[in-house]
Amino acid sequence: MTALTAAPPSAPARLPLGTEERTFVARSMRHTIRNVESLLMAIVLPVMLMLLFVYVFGTAISPDGQYVNYVVPGIILLCAGFGASSTGVDVANDSATGFMDRLRTMPVRSSAVITGHVVASLARNLAATAIVIGVALAIGFRPTASAGEWVAAIALVALYILTITYLFAAIGLASGNPEAANGYGFILLFLPYLSSAFVPTETLPTWLRGVAEHQPITPVIESIRGLLTGVESGNAPLVAVAWCVGILVVAVTWSTIMFRRKAGRR
């Protein structure tokens, strides 16, 4: 009598390199388009804040009428923060609903979900930044930057968006649910108000001036302001890049550790 033995299951075929990432980027972009409230918050709210500061507070802060040239770099980073904050909520939602766990039954890397969220956030926020700059030009923003300075400013904004998006993604993984991710992320959204975004740090109280001058947002703002409007920024660009790269390394490491805890290493 011949014994029948079952053939061992074959390993699932891997998809071509980059296929998972492209799929999840497209998924995140579709969610962005469908989430009208989040899209409006990322674009309309920074524009409204810019109009508020320029037309309501601008004359009192800068009687020469040039406040719009001062405040636009801060509004750009504020816009990036609002746009990136939704990434933390989306990642927390994917984790809480078991979406990442379900991918274990498929021949895909679950980490591609995080890549999809980050790349989609970068594209979404760069588009929102372009809209904010367009509105700023319409209300009187007059940059003096050359083509090279524009490229450098956009590259720095992209690095900042990448950094803060990965940080929000790590917060989303570390949070127990989307509501908690939204609450923790609010702390990061408050940082631009404690920087040189809206008023020079010299006008702040002494104790607050020290905080404003030595937090990571201020050198990024001063660098963008210097590149776009020709204001002397000293070594701010080097400090800004150092802050962004350092925080990015921490955020990627943190998100990797949290991801392995949530979804398991693939």
PDB file of C-alpha atoms in Angstrom:
ATOM      1  CA  MET A   1       0.000   0.000   0.000  1.00  0.00           C
ATOM      2  CA  THR A   2       1.376   3.344  -1.035  1.00  0.00           C
ATOM      3  CA  ALA A   3       1.125   6.188   1.494  1.00  0.00           C
ATOM      4  CA  LEU A   4      -0.067   9.531   0.153  1.00  0.00           C
ATOM      5  CA  THR A   5       1.837  12.589   1.368  1.00  0.00           C
ATOM      6  CA  ALA A   6       0.692  16.158   0.836  1.00  0.00           C
ATOM      7  CA  ALA A   7       3.079  18.424  -1.042  1.00  0.00           C
ATOM      8  CA  PRO A   8       4.429  21.281   1.103  1.00  0.00           C
ATOM      9  CA  PRO A   9       2.739  24.601   0.337  1.00  0.00           C
ATOM     10  CA  SER A  10       4.769  26.773  -1.995  1.00  0.00           C
ATOM     11  CA  ALA A  11       5.772  30.246  -0.861  1.00  0.00           C
ATOM     12  CA  PRO A  12       3.607  32.994  -2.346  1.00  0.00           C
ATOM     13  CA  ALA A  13       5.220  34.798  -5.258  1.00  0.00           C
ATOM     14  CA  ARG A  14       6.585  38.258  -4.443  1.00  0.00           C
ATOM     15  CA  LEU A  15       5.339  41.214  -6.411  1.00  0.00           C
ATOM     16  CA  PRO A  16       7.755  43.259  -8.567  1.00  0.00           C
ATOM     17  CA  LEU A  17       9.786  45.851  -6.651  1.00  0.00           C
ATOM     18  CA  GLY A  18       7.763  48.967  -5.856  1.00  0.00           C
ATOM     19  CA  THR A  19       4.370  47.469  -6.717  1.00  0.00           C
ATOM     20  CA  GLU A  20       3.148  47.443  -3.110  1.00  0.00           C
ATOM     21  CA  GLU A  21       4.340  50.999  -2.505  1.00  0.00           C
ATOM     22  CA  ARG A  22       2.609  52.311  -5.655  1.00  0.00           C
ATOM     23  CA  THR A  23      -0.596  50.528  -4.684  1.00  0.00           C
ATOM     24  CA  PHE A  24      -0.687  52.006  -1.195  1.00  0.00           C
ATOM     25  CA  VAL A  25       0.294  55.485  -2.401  1.00  0.00           C
ATOM     26  CA  ALA A  26      -2.678  55.362  -4.801  1.00  0.00           C
ATOM     27  CA  ARG A  27      -4.897  54.119  -1.933  1.00  0.00           C
ATOM     28  CA  SER A  28      -3.821  57.002   0.315  1.00  0.00           C
ATOM     29  CA  MET A  29      -4.343  59.526  -2.484  1.00  0.00           C
ATOM     30  CA  ARG A  30      -7.867  58.224  -3.079  1.00  0.00           C
ATOM     31  CA  HIS A  31      -8.602  58.556   0.628  1.00  0.00           C
ATOM     32  CA  THR A  32      -7.284  62.125   0.507  1.00  0.00           C
ATOM     33  CA  ILE A  33      -9.609  63.074  -2.339  1.00  0.00           C
ATOM     34  CA  ARG A  34     -12.596  61.444  -0.636  1.00  0.00           C
ATOM     35  CA  ASN A  35     -11.883  63.019   2.772  1.00  0.00           C
ATOM     36  CA  VAL A  36     -13.126  66.498   1.946  1.00  0.00           C
ATOM     37  CA  GLU A  37     -12.974  67.761   5.545  1.00  0.00           C
ATOM     38  CA  SER A  38      -9.304  66.836   5.936  1.00  0.00           C
ATOM     39  CA  LEU A  39      -8.479  68.343   2.536  1.00  0.00           C
ATOM     40  CA  LEU A  40     -10.193  71.609   3.427  1.00  0.00           C
ATOM     41  CA  MET A  41      -8.398  71.749   6.781  1.00  0.00           C
ATOM     42  CA  ALA A  42      -5.027  71.261   5.083  1.00  0.00           C
ATOM     43  CA  ILE A  43      -5.617  74.049   2.537  1.00  0.00           C
ATOM     44  CA  VAL A  44      -8.366  76.425   3.656  1.00  0.00           C
ATOM     45  CA  LEU A  45      -7.386  76.799   7.322  1.00  0.00           C
ATOM     46  CA  PRO A  46      -3.791  78.016   6.643  1.00  0.00           C
ATOM     47  CA  VAL A  47      -5.109  80.413   3.981  1.00  0.00           C
ATOM     48  CA  MET A  48      -7.697  81.799   6.425  1.00  0.00           C
ATOM     49  CA  LEU A  49      -5.031  82.207   9.113  1.00  0.00           C
ATOM     50  CA  MET A  50      -2.804  84.038   6.633  1.00  0.00           C
ATOM     51  CA  LEU A  51      -5.621  86.422   5.691  1.00  0.00           C
ATOM     52  CA  LEU A  52      -6.424  86.926   9.385  1.00  0.00           C
ATOM     53  CA  PHE A  53      -2.846  87.779  10.332  1.00  0.00           C
ATOM     54  CA  VAL A  54      -2.228  89.988   7.282  1.00  0.00           C
ATOM     55  CA  TYR A  55      -5.464  92.006   7.295  1.00  0.00           C
ATOM     56  CA  VAL A  56      -6.397  91.998  11.018  1.00  0.00           C
ATOM     57  CA  PHE A  57      -3.081  91.937  12.903  1.00  0.00           C
ATOM     58  CA  GLY A  58      -0.662  92.884  10.127  1.00  0.00           C
ATOM     59  CA  THR A  59      -1.067  96.679  10.322  1.00  0.00           C
ATOM     60  CA  ALA A  60      -0.593  96.686  14.099  1.00  0.00           C
ATOM     61  CA  ILE A  61       2.446  94.399  13.965  1.00  0.00           C
ATOM     62  CA  SER A  62       4.097  96.001  10.911  1.00  0.00           C
ATOM     63  CA  PRO A  63       2.705  99.483  10.051  1.00  0.00           C
ATOM     64  CA  ASP A  64       4.763  99.631   6.809  1.00  0.00           C
ATOM     65  CA  GLY A  65       2.410  97.109   5.192  1.00  0.00           C
ATOM     66  CA  GLN A  66       5.156  94.527   4.590  1.00  0.00           C
ATOM     67  CA  TYR A  67       3.915  92.010   7.141  1.00  0.00           C
ATOM     68  CA  VAL A  68       2.777  89.626   4.409  1.00  0.00           C
ATOM     69  CA  ASN A  69       6.419  89.139   3.363  1.00  0.00           C
ATOM     70  CA  TYR A  70       7.287  88.257   6.955  1.00  0.00           C
ATOM     71  CA  VAL A  71       4.435  85.892   7.760  1.00  0.00           C
ATOM     72  CA  VAL A  72       4.265  83.721   4.600  1.00  0.00           C
ATOM     73  CA  PRO A  73       7.168  81.348   5.570  1.00  0.00           C
ATOM     74  CA  GLY A  74       5.450  80.624   8.884  1.00  0.00           C
ATOM     75  CA  ILE A  75       2.129  80.010   7.152  1.00  0.00           C
ATOM     76  CA  ILE A  76       3.842  77.549   4.786  1.00  0.00           C
ATOM     77  CA  LEU A  77       5.058  75.443   7.734  1.00  0.00           C
ATOM     78  CA  LEU A  78       1.681  75.788   9.449  1.00  0.00           C
ATOM     79  CA  CYS A  79       0.069  74.447   6.270  1.00  0.00           C
ATOM     80  CA  ALA A  80       2.506  71.505   6.213  1.00  0.00           C
ATOM     81  CA  GLY A  81       1.701  70.680   9.838  1.00  0.00           C
ATOM     82  CA  PHE A  82      -2.061  70.703   9.331  1.00  0.00           C
ATOM     83  CA  GLY A  83      -1.726  68.496   6.248  1.00  0.00           C
ATOM     84  CA  ALA A  84       0.645  66.011   7.861  1.00  0.00           C
ATOM     85  CA  SER A  85      -1.464  65.668  11.020  1.00  0.00           C
ATOM     86  CA  SER A  86      -4.067  63.625   9.157  1.00  0.00           C
ATOM     87  CA  THR A  87      -1.373  60.986   8.502  1.00  0.00           C
ATOM     88  CA  GLY A  88      -1.236  60.101  12.202  1.00  0.00           C
ATOM     89  CA  VAL A  89      -4.999  59.622  12.298  1.00  0.00           C
ATOM     90  CA  ASP A  90      -4.986  57.525   9.099  1.00  0.00           C
ATOM     91  CA  VAL A  91      -2.158  55.271  10.333  1.00  0.00           C
ATOM     92  CA  ALA A  92      -3.863  54.823  13.717  1.00  0.00           C
ATOM     93  CA  ASN A  93      -7.077  53.931  11.927  1.00  0.00           C
ATOM     94  CA  ASP A  94      -5.320  51.293   9.767  1.00  0.00           C
ATOM     95  CA  SER A  95      -3.760  49.804  12.892  1.00  0.00           C
ATOM     96  CA  ALA A  96      -6.904  49.913  15.047  1.00  0.00           C
ATOM     97  CA  THR A  97      -9.163  48.361  12.398  1.00  0.00           C
ATOM     98  CA  GLY A  98      -6.773  45.448  11.767  1.00  0.00           C
ATOM     99  CA  PHE A  99      -6.042  46.446   8.178  1.00  0.00           C
ATOM    100  CA  MET A 100      -2.303  45.903   8.608  1.00  0.00           C
ATOM    101  CA  ASP A 101      -2.841  42.524  10.275  1.00  0.00           C
ATOM    102  CA  ARG A 102      -4.959  41.327   7.365  1.00  0.00           C
ATOM    103  CA  LEU A 103      -2.033  41.940   5.016  1.00  0.00           C
ATOM    104  CA  ARG A 104      -0.156  39.076   6.701  1.00  0.00           C
ATOM    105  CA  THR A 105      -2.209  36.650   4.591  1.00  0.00           C
ATOM    106  CA  MET A 106      -1.034  38.343   1.383  1.00  0.00           C
ATOM    107  CA  PRO A 107       2.369  38.380  -0.361  1.00  0.00           C
ATOM    108  CA  VAL A 108       2.926  42.078   0.349  1.00  0.00           C
ATOM    109  CA  ARG A 109       4.994  44.010   2.824  1.00  0.00           C
ATOM    110  CA  SER A 110       2.764  45.608   5.471  1.00  0.00           C
ATOM    111  CA  SER A 111       5.370  48.393   5.837  1.00  0.00           C
ATOM    112  CA  ALA A 112       4.324  49.569   2.375  1.00  0.00           C
ATOM    113  CA  VAL A 113       1.210  50.983   4.068  1.00  0.00           C
ATOM    114  CA  ILE A 114       3.378  53.497   5.967  1.00  0.00           C
ATOM    115  CA  THR A 115       5.292  54.351   2.795  1.00  0.00           C
ATOM    116  CA  GLY A 116       1.992  54.968   1.016  1.00  0.00           C
ATOM    117  CA  HIS A 117       0.780  57.330   3.740  1.00  0.00           C
ATOM    118  CA  VAL A 118       4.078  59.266   3.824  1.00  0.00           C
ATOM    119  CA  VAL A 119       4.442  59.687   0.044  1.00  0.00           C
ATOM    120  CA  ALA A 120       0.787  60.698  -0.337  1.00  0.00           C
ATOM    121  CA  SER A 121       1.188  63.239   2.485  1.00  0.00           C
ATOM    122  CA  LEU A 122       4.280  64.689   0.797  1.00  0.00           C
ATOM    123  CA  ALA A 123       2.440  65.116  -2.519  1.00  0.00           C
ATOM    124  CA  ARG A 124      -0.701  66.484  -0.839  1.00  0.00           C
ATOM    125  CA  ASN A 125       1.199  69.009   1.266  1.00  0.00           C
ATOM    126  CA  LEU A 126       3.383  70.246  -1.583  1.00  0.00           C
ATOM    127  CA  ALA A 127       0.216  70.903  -3.592  1.00  0.00           C
ATOM    128  CA  ALA A 128      -1.335  72.719  -0.606  1.00  0.00           C
ATOM    129  CA  THR A 129       1.856  74.763  -0.197  1.00  0.00           C
ATOM    130  CA  ALA A 130       1.657  75.832  -3.843  1.00  0.00           C
ATOM    131  CA  ILE A 131      -1.933  77.017  -3.288  1.00  0.00           C
ATOM    132  CA  VAL A 132      -0.929  78.974  -0.157  1.00  0.00           C
ATOM    133  CA  ILE A 133       1.937  80.663  -2.035  1.00  0.00           C
ATOM    134  CA  GLY A 134      -0.417  81.478  -4.906  1.00  0.00           C
ATOM    135  CA  VAL A 135      -2.887  83.177  -2.543  1.00  0.00           C
ATOM    136  CA  ALA A 136       0.007  84.986  -0.829  1.00  0.00           C
ATOM    137  CA  LEU A 137       1.197  86.363  -4.178  1.00  0.00           C
ATOM    138  CA  ALA A 138      -2.344  87.568  -4.870  1.00  0.00           C
ATOM    139  CA  ILE A 139      -2.502  89.564  -1.609  1.00  0.00           C
ATOM    140  CA  GLY A 140       0.897  91.199  -1.963  1.00  0.00           C
ATOM    141  CA  PHE A 141       3.658  88.697  -1.158  1.00  0.00           C
ATOM    142  CA  ARG A 142       6.689  89.778  -3.195  1.00  0.00           C
ATOM    143  CA  PRO A 143       9.585  87.282  -2.961  1.00  0.00           C
ATOM    144  CA  THR A 144      13.002  88.266  -4.344  1.00  0.00           C
ATOM    145  CA  ALA A 145      14.335  84.720  -4.687  1.00  0.00           C
ATOM    146  CA  SER A 146      16.250  83.516  -7.715  1.00  0.00           C
ATOM    147  CA  ALA A 147      15.423  80.180  -9.382  1.00  0.00           C
ATOM    148  CA  GLY A 148      18.112  78.441  -7.326  1.00  0.00           C
ATOM    149  CA  GLU A 149      16.803  79.945  -4.093  1.00  0.00           C
ATOM    150  CA  TRP A 150      13.261  78.807  -4.951  1.00  0.00           C
ATOM    151  CA  VAL A 151      14.556  75.262  -5.523  1.00  0.00           C
ATOM    152  CA  ALA A 152      16.425  75.347  -2.203  1.00  0.00           C
ATOM    153  CA  ALA A 153      13.348  76.681  -0.373  1.00  0.00           C
ATOM    154  CA  ILE A 154      11.065  74.018  -1.886  1.00  0.00           C
ATOM    155  CA  ALA A 155      13.614  71.294  -1.056  1.00  0.00           C
ATOM    156  CA  LEU A 156      13.711  72.478   2.572  1.00  0.00           C
ATOM    157  CA  VAL A 157       9.905  72.566   2.750  1.00  0.00           C
ATOM    158  CA  ALA A 158       9.784  69.016   1.305  1.00  0.00           C
ATOM    159  CA  LEU A 159      12.339  67.824   3.892  1.00  0.00           C
ATOM    160  CA  TYR A 160      10.280  69.424   6.666  1.00  0.00           C
ATOM    161  CA  ILE A 161       7.063  67.805   5.380  1.00  0.00           C
ATOM    162  CA  LEU A 162       8.785  64.396   5.173  1.00  0.00           C
ATOM    163  CA  THR A 163      10.105  64.800   8.714  1.00  0.00           C
ATOM    164  CA  ILE A 164       6.865  65.865  10.344  1.00  0.00           C
ATOM    165  CA  THR A 165       4.858  63.273   8.381  1.00  0.00           C
ATOM    166  CA  TYR A 166       7.051  60.420   9.635  1.00  0.00           C
ATOM    167  CA  LEU A 167       6.706  61.848  13.139  1.00  0.00           C
ATOM    168  CA  PHE A 168       2.914  61.881  12.832  1.00  0.00           C
ATOM    169  CA  ALA A 169       3.020  58.316  11.426  1.00  0.00           C
ATOM    170  CA  ALA A 170       4.987  57.155  14.482  1.00  0.00           C
ATOM    171  CA  ILE A 171       2.491  58.909  16.761  1.00  0.00           C
ATOM    172  CA  GLY A 172      -0.337  57.187  14.892  1.00  0.00           C
ATOM    173  CA  LEU A 173       1.288  53.768  15.439  1.00  0.00           C
ATOM    174  CA  ALA A 174       1.998  54.479  19.102  1.00  0.00           C
ATOM    175  CA  SER A 175      -1.547  55.705  19.768  1.00  0.00           C
ATOM    176  CA  GLY A 176      -4.299  53.326  20.716  1.00  0.00           C
ATOM    177  CA  ASN A 177      -6.897  54.838  18.397  1.00  0.00           C
ATOM    178  CA  PRO A 178      -7.397  57.683  15.876  1.00  0.00           C
ATOM    179  CA  GLU A 179      -8.811  60.009  18.549  1.00  0.00           C
ATOM    180  CA  ALA A 180      -5.663  59.677  20.663  1.00  0.00           C
ATOM    181  CA  ALA A 181      -3.437  60.225  17.608  1.00  0.00           C
ATOM    182  CA  ASN A 182      -5.341  63.414  16.844  1.00  0.00           C
ATOM    183  CA  GLY A 183      -4.857  64.653  20.409  1.00  0.00           C
ATOM    184  CA  TYR A 184      -1.133  63.885  20.635  1.00  0.00           C
ATOM    185  CA  GLY A 185      -0.493  65.469  17.236  1.00  0.00           C
ATOM    186  CA  PHE A 186      -2.014  68.754  18.374  1.00  0.00           C
ATOM    187  CA  ILE A 187       1.156  69.448  20.396  1.00  0.00           C
ATOM    188  CA  LEU A 188       3.228  69.535  17.197  1.00  0.00           C
ATOM    189  CA  LEU A 189       0.727  71.864  15.499  1.00  0.00           C
ATOM    190  CA  PHE A 190       1.215  74.365  18.321  1.00  0.00           C
ATOM    191  CA  LEU A 191       4.998  74.709  17.843  1.00  0.00           C
ATOM    192  CA  PRO A 192       4.886  77.301  14.990  1.00  0.00           C
ATOM    193  CA  TYR A 193       3.034  79.705  17.316  1.00  0.00           C
ATOM    194  CA  LEU A 194       6.037  79.549  19.703  1.00  0.00           C
ATOM    195  CA  SER A 195       8.563  80.437  17.016  1.00  0.00           C
ATOM    196  CA  SER A 196       9.454  83.400  14.787  1.00  0.00           C
ATOM    197  CA  ALA A 197       6.564  82.548  12.455  1.00  0.00           C
ATOM    198  CA  PHE A 198       4.351  85.526  13.322  1.00  0.00           C
ATOM    199  CA  VAL A 199       6.492  87.980  15.301  1.00  0.00           C
ATOM    200  CA  PRO A 200      10.279  88.400  15.732  1.00  0.00           C
ATOM    201  CA  THR A 201      11.606  86.472  18.700  1.00  0.00           C
ATOM    202  CA  GLU A 202      13.120  89.716  20.058  1.00  0.00           C
ATOM    203  CA  THR A 203       9.606  90.935  20.897  1.00  0.00           C
ATOM    204  CA  LEU A 204       8.794  87.914  23.078  1.00  0.00           C
ATOM    205  CA  PRO A 205       9.226  87.748  26.875  1.00  0.00           C
ATOM    206  CA  THR A 206      12.728  86.649  27.887  1.00  0.00           C
ATOM    207  CA  TRP A 207      11.716  83.190  29.103  1.00  0.00           C
ATOM    208  CA  LEU A 208       9.662  82.547  25.962  1.00  0.00           C
ATOM    209  CA  ARG A 209      12.318  83.991  23.644  1.00  0.00           C
ATOM    210  CA  GLY A 210      14.756  81.272  24.687  1.00  0.00           C
ATOM    211  CA  VAL A 211      12.210  78.586  23.832  1.00  0.00           C
ATOM    212  CA  ALA A 212      11.347  80.187  20.495  1.00  0.00           C
ATOM    213  CA  GLU A 213      14.954  80.600  19.371  1.00  0.00           C
ATOM    214  CA  HIS A 214      16.053  77.071  20.241  1.00  0.00           C
ATOM    215  CA  GLN A 215      13.173  74.959  18.992  1.00  0.00           C
ATOM    216  CA  PRO A 216      13.397  73.250  15.554  1.00  0.00           C
ATOM    217  CA  ILE A 217      10.697  75.267  13.779  1.00  0.00           C
ATOM    218  CA  THR A 218      12.437  78.660  14.053  1.00  0.00           C
ATOM    219  CA  PRO A 219      15.575  77.868  11.965  1.00  0.00           C
ATOM    220  CA  VAL A 220      13.404  76.288   9.252  1.00  0.00           C
ATOM    221  CA  ILE A 221      11.246  79.423   9.083  1.00  0.00           C
ATOM    222  CA  GLU A 222      14.252  81.752   9.110  1.00  0.00           C
ATOM    223  CA  SER A 223      15.886  79.725   6.311  1.00  0.00           C
ATOM    224  CA  ILE A 224      12.796  79.874   4.092  1.00  0.00           C
ATOM    225  CA  ARG A 225      12.368  83.582   4.883  1.00  0.00           C
ATOM    226  CA  GLY A 226      15.992  84.244   3.963  1.00  0.00           C
ATOM    227  CA  LEU A 227      15.782  82.254   0.717  1.00  0.00           C
ATOM    228  CA  LEU A 228      12.505  83.830  -0.457  1.00  0.00           C
ATOM    229  CA  THR A 229      12.850  87.431   0.710  1.00  0.00           C
ATOM    230  CA  GLY A 230      16.606  87.959   1.009  1.00  0.00           C
ATOM    231  CA  VAL A 231      16.611  88.450   4.797  1.00  0.00           C
ATOM    232  CA  GLU A 232      19.943  87.550   6.407  1.00  0.00           C
ATOM    233  CA  SER A 233      19.541  84.090   7.939  1.00  0.00           C
ATOM    234  CA  GLY A 234      23.126  83.331   9.051  1.00  0.00           C
ATOM    235  CA  ASN A 235      23.675  79.637   9.787  1.00  0.00           C
ATOM    236  CA  ALA A 236      19.943  78.941  10.054  1.00  0.00           C
ATOM    237  CA  PRO A 237      19.884  76.675   6.940  1.00  0.00           C
ATOM    238  CA  LEU A 238      22.519  74.354   8.405  1.00  0.00           C
ATOM    239  CA  VAL A 239      20.745  74.266  11.766  1.00  0.00           C
ATOM    240  CA  ALA A 240      17.399  73.656  10.026  1.00  0.00           C
ATOM    241  CA  VAL A 241      18.711  70.720   7.984  1.00  0.00           C
ATOM    242  CA  ALA A 242      20.412  69.258  11.069  1.00  0.00           C
ATOM    243  CA  TRP A 243      17.155  69.471  13.062  1.00  0.00           C
ATOM    244  CA  CYS A 244      15.092  67.927  10.237  1.00  0.00           C
ATOM    245  CA  VAL A 245      17.519  65.059   9.538  1.00  0.00           C
ATOM    246  CA  GLY A 246      17.929  64.312  13.249  1.00  0.00           C
ATOM    247  CA  ILE A 247      14.184  64.267  13.905  1.00  0.00           C
ATOM    248  CA  LEU A 248      13.611  62.239  10.711  1.00  0.00           C
ATOM    249  CA  VAL A 249      16.055  59.543  11.851  1.00  0.00           C
ATOM    250  CA  VAL A 250      14.358  59.373  15.258  1.00  0.00           C
ATOM    251  CA  ALA A 251      10.886  59.312  13.693  1.00  0.00           C
ATOM    252  CA  VAL A 252      11.754  56.554  11.188  1.00  0.00           C
ATOM    253  CA  THR A 253      13.370  54.465  13.943  1.00  0.00           C
ATOM    254  CA  TRP A 254      10.410  55.006  16.262  1.00  0.00           C
ATOM    255  CA  SER A 255       7.858  54.177  13.560  1.00  0.00           C
ATOM    256  CA  THR A 256       9.821  51.027  12.590  1.00  0.00           C
ATOM    257  CA  ILE A 257       9.861  49.802  16.198  1.00  0.00           C
ATOM    258  CA  MET A 258       6.172  50.585  16.688  1.00  0.00           C
ATOM    259  CA  PHE A 259       5.262  48.994  13.360  1.00  0.00           C
ATOM    260  CA  ARG A 260       6.988  45.721  14.289  1.00  0.00           C
ATOM    261  CA  ARG A 261       5.051  45.670  17.540  1.00  0.00           C
ATOM    262  CA  LYS A 262       1.733  46.395  15.822  1.00  0.00           C
ATOM    263  CA  ALA A 263       1.959  44.338  12.642  1.00  0.00           C
ATOM    264  CA  GLY A 264       4.901  42.011  13.140  1.00  0.00           C
ATOM    265  CA  ARG A 265       8.132  41.898  11.115  1.00  0.00           C
ATOM    266  CA  ARG A 266       7.690  40.740   7.535  1.00  0.00           C
TER     267      ARG A 266
END
